[in-house]
Amino acid sequence: MTEAPLLQVDGLKKYFPVRTGPFGQVTGQVQAVDGVSFALSRGETLSVVGESGCGKSTVGRSILRLTDPTAGEIRLDGERIDTLPPRQLRAVRRRVQVVFQDPFSSLNPRMRVREIIAEPLVNFGLARGRAAITERVAALLDTVRLPGEAMGRFPHEFSGGQRQRICIARALAPGADLIICDEAVSALDVSVKAQIVNLLADLQAKLGLALLFISHDLGVVEHLTHRVAVMYLGRIVELADRASLFGAAHHPYTRALLSAVPLPDPAARRQRIILSGDVPSPIDPPPGCRFHTRCPFAFDRCRSEAPALREVGPGHVSACHLTHEPGEALALPAAATGGA
Ligand code: SF4
């Protein structure tokens, strides 16, 4: 029997009202997330990838209940968490933790590292007494490969990568099942980024954590993730396991994102796809396929009919009207290739 997913998101929508005028009348809705569904198992990493404003962070914030969904269902171990009243969210907050992009602002500069990591231990009643707390904090620092003496220092005494390790230790402290990493390595230098990605991959394998890894950069997630969901203007346009997505992408938007990711072999080349124009406004998304205003392969049907996610391979879904095989080369107009 297949194990039930740890996290199940069904038809998630989050619309933000647009208010204008002196009385703040609602004159529109920002469709930040518009019908997103996916499941995440224990011990699995799912990456949610897309350009800025595609709604990926709002998905994370909805799961964390930092914002209330407009519609849809979110289940943790089968239990609805999107409708839980605030006083019952405590157990969810222990099990679902987050690491944000900016370790500089997410750590209290007036607290020593020991207090920062001890806070969730104390709040959730997981360690009592000074010696027990110190021992637990030291173990968590060791887990993220920081020395025990770090606990007596303040956040400003650490580099960006070290601060992100402190954030990860704090997220691990309450014994979370799921960690949401929201652009957690985006602000770091390339080599530090790789170290933190490797650390997360190791922790995920060692502790059996589920990771929801939110990133604008497909290249970052390649060595960490089991599956990838690509979002565009509030919707998932392609979802596949790592090998299928990186080796045989189907959706033109995924292909465009991939074409910007350098390959390890400098002699190897991907078909370069240059996207024209900006992402349209989520207040008034284009009809039909939301990507049609930038898609070099768009045809009449794309402008009137929204493509549903359909299976294009085992466990691989894509929302595109084209009938090509995943990975199959597509004839591009010259303007979309950047001359490559
Ligand atoms: Fe491009 Fe049409 Fe496919 Fe949308 S449905 S991605 S516009 S070809």
mmCIF file of C-alpha atoms and ligand atoms in Angstrom:
data_model
loop_
_atom_site.group_PDB
_atom_site.id
_atom_site.type_symbol
_atom_site.label_atom_id
_atom_site.label_comp_id
_atom_site.label_asym_id
_atom_site.label_seq_id
_atom_site.Cartn_x
_atom_site.Cartn_y
_atom_site.Cartn_z
ATOM 1 C CA MET A 1 0.000 0.000 0.000
ATOM 2 C CA THR A 2 1.314 3.468 -0.880
ATOM 3 C CA GLU A 3 2.049 5.642 2.142
ATOM 4 C CA ALA A 4 -0.180 8.714 2.435
ATOM 5 C CA PRO A 5 1.674 11.948 1.651
ATOM 6 C CA LEU A 6 2.910 14.075 4.523
ATOM 7 C CA LEU A 7 1.622 17.204 2.817
ATOM 8 C CA GLN A 8 -1.254 17.374 0.371
ATOM 9 C CA VAL A 9 -2.233 20.631 -1.336
ATOM 10 C CA ASP A 10 -5.412 20.596 -3.438
ATOM 11 C CA GLY A 11 -6.718 23.441 -5.577
ATOM 12 C CA LEU A 12 -4.961 26.096 -3.509
ATOM 13 C CA LYS A 13 -5.936 29.658 -4.392
ATOM 14 C CA LYS A 14 -4.782 32.878 -2.841
ATOM 15 C CA TYR A 15 -6.202 36.126 -4.152
ATOM 16 C CA PHE A 16 -5.284 39.478 -2.642
ATOM 17 C CA PRO A 17 -7.814 42.306 -3.015
ATOM 18 C CA VAL A 18 -6.645 45.429 -4.836
ATOM 19 C CA ARG A 19 -8.010 48.519 -3.083
ATOM 20 C CA THR A 20 -8.095 51.957 -4.645
ATOM 21 C CA GLY A 21 -9.668 55.339 -3.978
ATOM 22 C CA PRO A 22 -10.090 57.268 -0.744
ATOM 23 C CA PHE A 23 -12.426 54.617 0.717
ATOM 24 C CA GLY A 24 -10.280 51.679 -0.275
ATOM 25 C CA GLN A 25 -12.841 50.055 -2.556
ATOM 26 C CA VAL A 26 -11.907 46.631 -3.877
ATOM 27 C CA THR A 27 -11.375 47.101 -7.604
ATOM 28 C CA GLY A 28 -9.612 43.880 -8.500
ATOM 29 C CA GLN A 29 -7.868 40.751 -7.267
ATOM 30 C CA VAL A 30 -4.221 39.768 -7.478
ATOM 31 C CA GLN A 31 -4.408 36.090 -8.381
ATOM 32 C CA ALA A 32 -1.150 35.179 -6.644
ATOM 33 C CA VAL A 33 -1.931 31.450 -6.537
ATOM 34 C CA ASP A 34 -4.682 30.078 -8.739
ATOM 35 C CA GLY A 35 -5.447 26.386 -8.299
ATOM 36 C CA VAL A 36 -2.205 24.711 -7.234
ATOM 37 C CA SER A 37 -2.169 21.011 -6.291
ATOM 38 C CA PHE A 38 0.685 18.727 -5.277
ATOM 39 C CA ALA A 39 1.690 16.154 -2.686
ATOM 40 C CA LEU A 40 4.915 15.784 -0.734
ATOM 41 C CA SER A 41 6.029 12.582 0.975
ATOM 42 C CA ARG A 42 8.201 12.105 4.018
ATOM 43 C CA GLY A 43 11.870 12.155 3.114
ATOM 44 C CA GLU A 44 11.159 13.851 -0.196
ATOM 45 C CA THR A 45 12.308 17.172 -1.622
ATOM 46 C CA LEU A 46 9.935 18.994 -3.935
ATOM 47 C CA SER A 47 11.207 22.190 -5.504
ATOM 48 C CA VAL A 48 8.799 24.914 -6.546
ATOM 49 C CA VAL A 49 10.473 27.034 -9.182
ATOM 50 C CA GLY A 50 9.508 30.107 -11.183
ATOM 51 C CA GLU A 51 10.233 33.764 -11.749
ATOM 52 C CA SER A 52 9.621 36.408 -9.147
ATOM 53 C CA GLY A 53 5.875 36.985 -8.682
ATOM 54 C CA CYS A 54 4.798 33.520 -9.897
ATOM 55 C CA GLY A 55 3.186 32.751 -6.526
ATOM 56 C CA LYS A 56 5.698 30.214 -5.235
ATOM 57 C CA SER A 57 6.379 32.033 -1.958
ATOM 58 C CA THR A 58 2.643 32.520 -1.410
ATOM 59 C CA VAL A 59 2.237 28.745 -1.633
ATOM 60 C CA GLY A 60 4.815 28.393 1.154
ATOM 61 C CA ARG A 61 3.213 31.123 3.256
ATOM 62 C CA SER A 62 -0.198 29.488 2.868
ATOM 63 C CA ILE A 63 1.138 26.141 4.113
ATOM 64 C CA LEU A 64 2.748 27.950 7.050
ATOM 65 C CA ARG A 65 -0.573 29.734 7.642
ATOM 66 C CA LEU A 66 1.195 33.083 7.453
ATOM 67 C CA THR A 67 -1.590 33.942 5.033
ATOM 68 C CA ASP A 68 -5.051 32.371 4.802
ATOM 69 C CA PRO A 69 -5.907 30.663 1.516
ATOM 70 C CA THR A 70 -8.830 31.980 -0.542
ATOM 71 C CA ALA A 71 -9.813 28.449 -1.579
ATOM 72 C CA GLY A 72 -8.481 24.916 -1.652
ATOM 73 C CA GLU A 73 -7.337 22.439 0.959
ATOM 74 C CA ILE A 74 -4.012 21.855 2.714
ATOM 75 C CA ARG A 75 -3.542 18.639 4.670
ATOM 76 C CA LEU A 76 -0.716 17.574 6.953
ATOM 77 C CA ASP A 77 -0.803 13.832 7.583
ATOM 78 C CA GLY A 78 -4.368 13.837 6.287
ATOM 79 C CA GLU A 79 -5.585 16.579 8.644
ATOM 80 C CA ARG A 80 -6.863 19.877 7.206
ATOM 81 C CA ILE A 81 -4.587 22.666 8.434
ATOM 82 C CA ASP A 82 -5.932 25.478 6.249
ATOM 83 C CA THR A 83 -9.082 25.731 8.380
ATOM 84 C CA LEU A 84 -7.516 25.280 11.820
ATOM 85 C CA PRO A 85 -8.270 28.168 14.175
ATOM 86 C CA PRO A 86 -5.147 30.070 15.339
ATOM 87 C CA ARG A 87 -5.120 28.456 18.799
ATOM 88 C CA GLN A 88 -4.822 25.009 17.213
ATOM 89 C CA LEU A 89 -1.938 25.964 14.941
ATOM 90 C CA ARG A 90 0.706 25.369 17.580
ATOM 91 C CA ALA A 91 1.190 21.705 16.705
ATOM 92 C CA VAL A 92 1.450 22.587 13.005
ATOM 93 C CA ARG A 93 4.045 25.268 13.772
ATOM 94 C CA ARG A 94 6.181 22.677 15.531
ATOM 95 C CA ARG A 95 6.011 20.263 12.607
ATOM 96 C CA VAL A 96 6.360 22.765 9.748
ATOM 97 C CA GLN A 97 9.311 25.138 9.929
ATOM 98 C CA VAL A 98 10.722 27.680 7.522
ATOM 99 C CA VAL A 99 14.087 29.014 6.467
ATOM 100 C CA PHE A 100 13.794 32.377 4.699
ATOM 101 C CA GLN A 101 16.072 34.019 2.182
ATOM 102 C CA ASP A 102 17.577 36.658 4.390
ATOM 103 C CA PRO A 103 19.438 35.270 7.400
ATOM 104 C CA PHE A 104 20.399 38.839 8.332
ATOM 105 C CA SER A 105 16.863 39.926 9.123
ATOM 106 C CA SER A 106 15.439 36.613 10.318
ATOM 107 C CA LEU A 107 17.780 36.380 13.323
ATOM 108 C CA ASN A 108 17.280 38.706 16.270
ATOM 109 C CA PRO A 109 20.554 40.684 16.451
ATOM 110 C CA ARG A 110 20.219 41.104 20.235
ATOM 111 C CA MET A 111 20.010 37.395 20.981
ATOM 112 C CA ARG A 112 22.970 35.068 21.271
ATOM 113 C CA VAL A 113 22.899 31.931 19.109
ATOM 114 C CA ARG A 114 22.148 29.796 22.159
ATOM 115 C CA GLU A 115 18.982 31.774 22.900
ATOM 116 C CA ILE A 116 17.930 31.778 19.228
ATOM 117 C CA ILE A 117 18.113 27.997 18.928
ATOM 118 C CA ALA A 118 16.831 27.368 22.458
ATOM 119 C CA GLU A 119 13.702 29.458 21.887
ATOM 120 C CA PRO A 120 11.698 26.789 20.006
ATOM 121 C CA LEU A 121 12.995 24.083 22.390
ATOM 122 C CA VAL A 122 11.606 26.040 25.339
ATOM 123 C CA ASN A 123 8.423 27.211 23.595
ATOM 124 C CA PHE A 124 7.440 23.675 22.661
ATOM 125 C CA GLY A 125 8.588 22.193 25.982
ATOM 126 C CA LEU A 126 11.200 19.971 24.321
ATOM 127 C CA ALA A 127 14.065 20.640 26.739
ATOM 128 C CA ARG A 128 14.088 21.798 30.372
ATOM 129 C CA GLY A 129 16.929 23.016 32.518
ATOM 130 C CA ARG A 130 20.022 24.915 31.514
ATOM 131 C CA ALA A 131 22.286 21.883 31.017
ATOM 132 C CA ALA A 132 19.768 19.972 28.887
ATOM 133 C CA ILE A 133 19.099 23.012 26.700
ATOM 134 C CA THR A 134 22.809 23.711 26.230
ATOM 135 C CA GLU A 135 23.434 20.086 25.311
ATOM 136 C CA ARG A 136 20.619 20.131 22.756
ATOM 137 C CA VAL A 137 21.758 23.442 21.236
ATOM 138 C CA ALA A 138 25.321 22.091 20.926
ATOM 139 C CA ALA A 139 24.000 18.978 19.163
ATOM 140 C CA LEU A 140 21.973 21.106 16.725
ATOM 141 C CA LEU A 141 24.989 23.301 15.982
ATOM 142 C CA ASP A 142 27.002 20.168 15.312
ATOM 143 C CA THR A 143 24.260 18.935 12.968
ATOM 144 C CA VAL A 144 24.622 22.086 10.852
ATOM 145 C CA ARG A 145 28.421 21.880 11.140
ATOM 146 C CA LEU A 146 29.023 24.854 13.400
ATOM 147 C CA PRO A 147 31.287 24.638 16.480
ATOM 148 C CA GLY A 148 29.728 24.575 19.945
ATOM 149 C CA GLU A 149 31.467 27.834 20.862
ATOM 150 C CA ALA A 150 29.160 29.585 18.332
ATOM 151 C CA MET A 151 26.369 29.519 20.892
ATOM 152 C CA GLY A 152 27.904 32.362 22.907
ATOM 153 C CA ARG A 153 28.116 34.728 19.949
ATOM 154 C CA PHE A 154 25.705 37.136 18.252
ATOM 155 C CA PRO A 155 24.413 36.801 14.642
ATOM 156 C CA HIS A 156 26.469 39.747 13.344
ATOM 157 C CA GLU A 157 29.659 37.835 14.190
ATOM 158 C CA PHE A 158 28.885 35.258 11.475
ATOM 159 C CA SER A 159 29.047 35.203 7.671
ATOM 160 C CA GLY A 160 25.873 34.884 5.575
ATOM 161 C CA GLY A 161 26.339 31.136 5.116
ATOM 162 C CA GLN A 162 26.957 30.606 8.836
ATOM 163 C CA ARG A 163 23.858 32.603 9.694
ATOM 164 C CA GLN A 164 21.820 30.449 7.350
ATOM 165 C CA ARG A 165 23.192 27.383 9.204
ATOM 166 C CA ILE A 166 21.934 28.952 12.438
ATOM 167 C CA CYS A 167 18.497 29.418 10.821
ATOM 168 C CA ILE A 168 18.515 25.767 9.769
ATOM 169 C CA ALA A 169 19.473 24.662 13.307
ATOM 170 C CA ARG A 170 16.575 26.721 14.688
ATOM 171 C CA ALA A 171 14.209 25.110 12.141
ATOM 172 C CA LEU A 172 15.410 21.639 13.150
ATOM 173 C CA ALA A 173 15.126 22.352 16.898
ATOM 174 C CA PRO A 174 11.418 21.511 17.350
ATOM 175 C CA GLY A 175 11.771 18.227 15.443
ATOM 176 C CA ALA A 176 10.009 19.412 12.299
ATOM 177 C CA ASP A 177 8.771 16.924 9.691
ATOM 178 C CA LEU A 178 8.692 19.520 6.936
ATOM 179 C CA ILE A 179 10.985 22.460 6.301
ATOM 180 C CA ILE A 180 10.016 25.104 3.778
ATOM 181 C CA CYS A 181 13.117 26.754 2.341
ATOM 182 C CA ASP A 182 11.958 29.994 0.746
ATOM 183 C CA GLU A 183 14.801 31.214 -1.474
ATOM 184 C CA ALA A 184 17.009 30.016 1.387
ATOM 185 C CA VAL A 185 20.242 30.170 -0.603
ATOM 186 C CA SER A 186 19.447 32.997 -3.044
ATOM 187 C CA ALA A 187 21.358 35.673 -1.141
ATOM 188 C CA LEU A 188 24.537 33.593 -0.810
ATOM 189 C CA ASP A 189 27.691 33.469 -2.917
ATOM 190 C CA VAL A 190 27.973 30.571 -5.342
ATOM 191 C CA SER A 191 30.369 28.432 -3.269
ATOM 192 C CA VAL A 192 28.486 29.079 -0.009
ATOM 193 C CA LYS A 193 25.226 28.338 -1.811
ATOM 194 C CA ALA A 194 26.579 24.919 -2.820
ATOM 195 C CA GLN A 195 27.640 24.198 0.787
ATOM 196 C CA ILE A 196 24.178 25.001 2.153
ATOM 197 C CA VAL A 197 22.458 22.983 -0.592
ATOM 198 C CA ASN A 198 24.706 20.009 0.247
ATOM 199 C CA LEU A 199 23.975 20.440 3.957
ATOM 200 C CA LEU A 200 20.222 20.462 3.318
ATOM 201 C CA ALA A 201 20.497 17.381 1.102
ATOM 202 C CA ASP A 202 22.492 15.566 3.805
ATOM 203 C CA LEU A 203 20.047 16.551 6.561
ATOM 204 C CA GLN A 204 17.113 15.561 4.433
ATOM 205 C CA ALA A 205 18.578 12.094 3.838
ATOM 206 C CA LYS A 206 19.799 11.625 7.432
ATOM 207 C CA LEU A 207 16.718 12.886 9.247
ATOM 208 C CA GLY A 208 14.068 11.809 6.734
ATOM 209 C CA LEU A 209 12.802 15.381 6.462
ATOM 210 C CA ALA A 210 10.462 16.564 3.780
ATOM 211 C CA LEU A 211 11.723 19.728 2.098
ATOM 212 C CA LEU A 212 9.697 22.179 0.077
ATOM 213 C CA PHE A 213 12.412 24.125 -1.674
ATOM 214 C CA ILE A 214 11.214 27.384 -3.201
ATOM 215 C CA SER A 215 13.616 28.986 -5.672
ATOM 216 C CA HIS A 216 13.714 31.158 -8.766
ATOM 217 C CA ASP A 217 16.802 29.247 -9.939
ATOM 218 C CA LEU A 218 16.429 25.800 -11.509
ATOM 219 C CA GLY A 219 20.199 25.343 -11.443
ATOM 220 C CA VAL A 220 20.247 25.477 -7.634
ATOM 221 C CA VAL A 221 17.673 22.735 -7.150
ATOM 222 C CA GLU A 222 19.116 20.194 -9.597
ATOM 223 C CA HIS A 223 21.383 18.429 -7.113
ATOM 224 C CA LEU A 224 18.999 18.583 -4.179
ATOM 225 C CA THR A 225 15.537 17.788 -5.394
ATOM 226 C CA HIS A 226 13.542 14.646 -6.086
ATOM 227 C CA ARG A 227 10.764 16.382 -8.017
ATOM 228 C CA VAL A 228 10.222 19.847 -9.448
ATOM 229 C CA ALA A 229 7.040 21.896 -9.889
ATOM 230 C CA VAL A 230 7.432 24.837 -12.267
ATOM 231 C CA MET A 231 5.050 27.748 -11.655
ATOM 232 C CA TYR A 232 4.024 30.563 -13.955
ATOM 233 C CA LEU A 233 1.566 33.307 -13.005
ATOM 234 C CA GLY A 234 0.014 31.456 -10.092
ATOM 235 C CA ARG A 235 -0.259 28.016 -11.677
ATOM 236 C CA ILE A 236 1.869 24.886 -11.937
ATOM 237 C CA VAL A 237 2.728 24.436 -15.611
ATOM 238 C CA GLU A 238 4.930 21.354 -15.301
ATOM 239 C CA LEU A 239 5.676 18.828 -12.554
ATOM 240 C CA ALA A 240 8.076 15.927 -12.927
ATOM 241 C CA ASP A 241 10.828 14.007 -11.206
ATOM 242 C CA ARG A 242 14.291 15.504 -11.430
ATOM 243 C CA ALA A 243 15.582 13.279 -14.250
ATOM 244 C CA SER A 244 12.508 13.866 -16.434
ATOM 245 C CA LEU A 245 12.437 17.589 -15.849
ATOM 246 C CA PHE A 246 16.119 18.241 -16.408
ATOM 247 C CA GLY A 247 16.527 15.610 -19.126
ATOM 248 C CA ALA A 248 13.230 15.799 -20.993
ATOM 249 C CA ALA A 249 11.261 18.928 -20.153
ATOM 250 C CA HIS A 250 7.980 19.342 -22.001
ATOM 251 C CA HIS A 251 6.651 22.820 -21.284
ATOM 252 C CA PRO A 252 8.138 25.720 -23.279
ATOM 253 C CA TYR A 253 8.432 27.819 -20.123
ATOM 254 C CA THR A 254 10.428 25.106 -18.330
ATOM 255 C CA ARG A 255 12.630 24.806 -21.404
ATOM 256 C CA ALA A 256 13.244 28.546 -21.378
ATOM 257 C CA LEU A 257 14.239 28.446 -17.688
ATOM 258 C CA LEU A 258 16.465 25.428 -18.305
ATOM 259 C CA SER A 259 18.134 27.049 -21.272
ATOM 260 C CA ALA A 260 19.543 29.685 -18.918
ATOM 261 C CA VAL A 261 21.109 27.043 -16.608
ATOM 262 C CA PRO A 262 24.783 26.400 -17.434
ATOM 263 C CA LEU A 263 25.670 22.766 -18.138
ATOM 264 C CA PRO A 264 28.607 21.156 -16.285
ATOM 265 C CA ASP A 265 30.173 20.210 -19.620
ATOM 266 C CA PRO A 266 31.093 23.528 -21.294
ATOM 267 C CA ALA A 267 31.014 21.821 -24.708
ATOM 268 C CA ALA A 268 27.391 20.721 -24.214
ATOM 269 C CA ARG A 269 24.620 23.129 -25.177
ATOM 270 C CA ARG A 270 20.916 23.323 -24.577
ATOM 271 C CA GLN A 271 18.556 24.875 -27.109
ATOM 272 C CA ARG A 272 18.614 28.534 -26.003
ATOM 273 C CA ILE A 273 15.148 30.077 -25.661
ATOM 274 C CA ILE A 274 14.971 33.818 -25.022
ATOM 275 C CA LEU A 275 11.664 34.912 -23.543
ATOM 276 C CA SER A 276 10.397 38.245 -24.749
ATOM 277 C CA GLY A 277 8.518 40.715 -22.558
ATOM 278 C CA ASP A 278 7.752 40.704 -18.868
ATOM 279 C CA VAL A 279 5.544 38.441 -16.792
ATOM 280 C CA PRO A 280 1.973 39.808 -17.202
ATOM 281 C CA SER A 281 0.173 41.232 -14.181
ATOM 282 C CA PRO A 282 -1.513 38.650 -11.937
ATOM 283 C CA ILE A 283 -4.357 41.190 -11.538
ATOM 284 C CA ASP A 284 -5.382 40.646 -15.130
ATOM 285 C CA PRO A 285 -3.722 37.452 -16.382
ATOM 286 C CA PRO A 286 -3.947 36.695 -20.110
ATOM 287 C CA PRO A 287 -6.848 34.476 -21.256
ATOM 288 C CA GLY A 288 -6.155 30.967 -22.508
ATOM 289 C CA CYS A 289 -2.645 29.803 -21.686
ATOM 290 C CA ARG A 290 -1.220 32.400 -19.317
ATOM 291 C CA PHE A 291 2.170 31.960 -20.942
ATOM 292 C CA HIS A 292 0.960 32.701 -24.502
ATOM 293 C CA THR A 293 2.103 36.355 -24.481
ATOM 294 C CA ARG A 294 5.721 35.188 -24.152
ATOM 295 C CA CYS A 295 5.665 31.720 -25.674
ATOM 296 C CA PRO A 296 7.527 31.414 -28.982
ATOM 297 C CA PHE A 297 5.331 28.420 -29.924
ATOM 298 C CA ALA A 298 1.924 30.006 -29.216
ATOM 299 C CA PHE A 299 -0.854 29.390 -31.741
ATOM 300 C CA ASP A 300 -4.546 30.350 -31.938
ATOM 301 C CA ARG A 301 -5.839 27.786 -29.455
ATOM 302 C CA CYS A 302 -3.371 29.041 -26.826
ATOM 303 C CA ARG A 303 -4.992 32.479 -26.809
ATOM 304 C CA SER A 304 -8.484 31.210 -25.957
ATOM 305 C CA GLU A 305 -8.220 27.868 -24.163
ATOM 306 C CA ALA A 306 -6.316 27.286 -20.939
ATOM 307 C CA PRO A 307 -4.363 24.016 -21.160
ATOM 308 C CA ALA A 308 -4.991 21.569 -18.312
ATOM 309 C CA LEU A 309 -2.154 19.643 -16.720
ATOM 310 C CA ARG A 310 -1.966 16.317 -18.558
ATOM 311 C CA GLU A 311 0.332 13.341 -18.223
ATOM 312 C CA VAL A 312 3.144 13.392 -20.768
ATOM 313 C CA GLY A 313 5.216 10.639 -19.132
ATOM 314 C CA PRO A 314 5.233 8.544 -15.960
ATOM 315 C CA GLY A 315 4.669 10.985 -13.087
ATOM 316 C CA HIS A 316 5.310 13.864 -15.486
ATOM 317 C CA VAL A 317 2.542 16.408 -16.157
ATOM 318 C CA SER A 318 2.589 19.522 -18.322
ATOM 319 C CA ALA A 319 0.022 22.195 -19.169
ATOM 320 C CA CYS A 320 0.597 22.846 -22.864
ATOM 321 C CA HIS A 321 -1.484 22.280 -25.993
ATOM 322 C CA LEU A 322 1.533 21.116 -28.034
ATOM 323 C CA THR A 323 1.649 17.371 -28.658
ATOM 324 C CA HIS A 324 5.428 16.855 -28.828
ATOM 325 C CA GLU A 325 7.205 14.265 -26.705
ATOM 326 C CA PRO A 326 9.034 15.474 -23.572
ATOM 327 C CA GLY A 327 12.570 16.460 -24.524
ATOM 328 C CA GLU A 328 11.775 16.489 -28.257
ATOM 329 C CA ALA A 329 13.322 19.487 -30.029
ATOM 330 C CA LEU A 330 10.874 22.140 -31.189
ATOM 331 C CA ALA A 331 11.379 24.387 -34.185
ATOM 332 C CA LEU A 332 11.925 27.884 -32.840
ATOM 333 C CA PRO A 333 11.411 31.154 -34.651
ATOM 334 C CA ALA A 334 14.827 32.833 -35.051
ATOM 335 C CA ALA A 335 13.857 35.708 -32.699
ATOM 336 C CA ALA A 336 13.433 33.301 -29.811
ATOM 337 C CA THR A 337 16.821 31.641 -30.061
ATOM 338 C CA GLY A 338 19.012 34.666 -29.484
ATOM 339 C CA GLY A 339 20.984 33.468 -32.509
ATOM 340 C CA ALA A 340 22.198 30.306 -30.696
HETATM 341 FE FE1 SF4 B 1 2.992 27.920 -25.491
HETATM 342 FE FE2 SF4 B 1 0.538 27.335 -26.278
HETATM 343 FE FE3 SF4 B 1 1.920 25.564 -24.896
HETATM 344 FE FE4 SF4 B 1 0.983 27.764 -23.721
HETATM 345 S S1 SF4 B 1 -0.222 26.103 -24.588
HETATM 346 S S2 SF4 B 1 3.001 26.894 -23.490
HETATM 347 S S3 SF4 B 1 1.216 29.273 -25.366
HETATM 348 S S4 SF4 B 1 2.392 26.337 -26.944
#
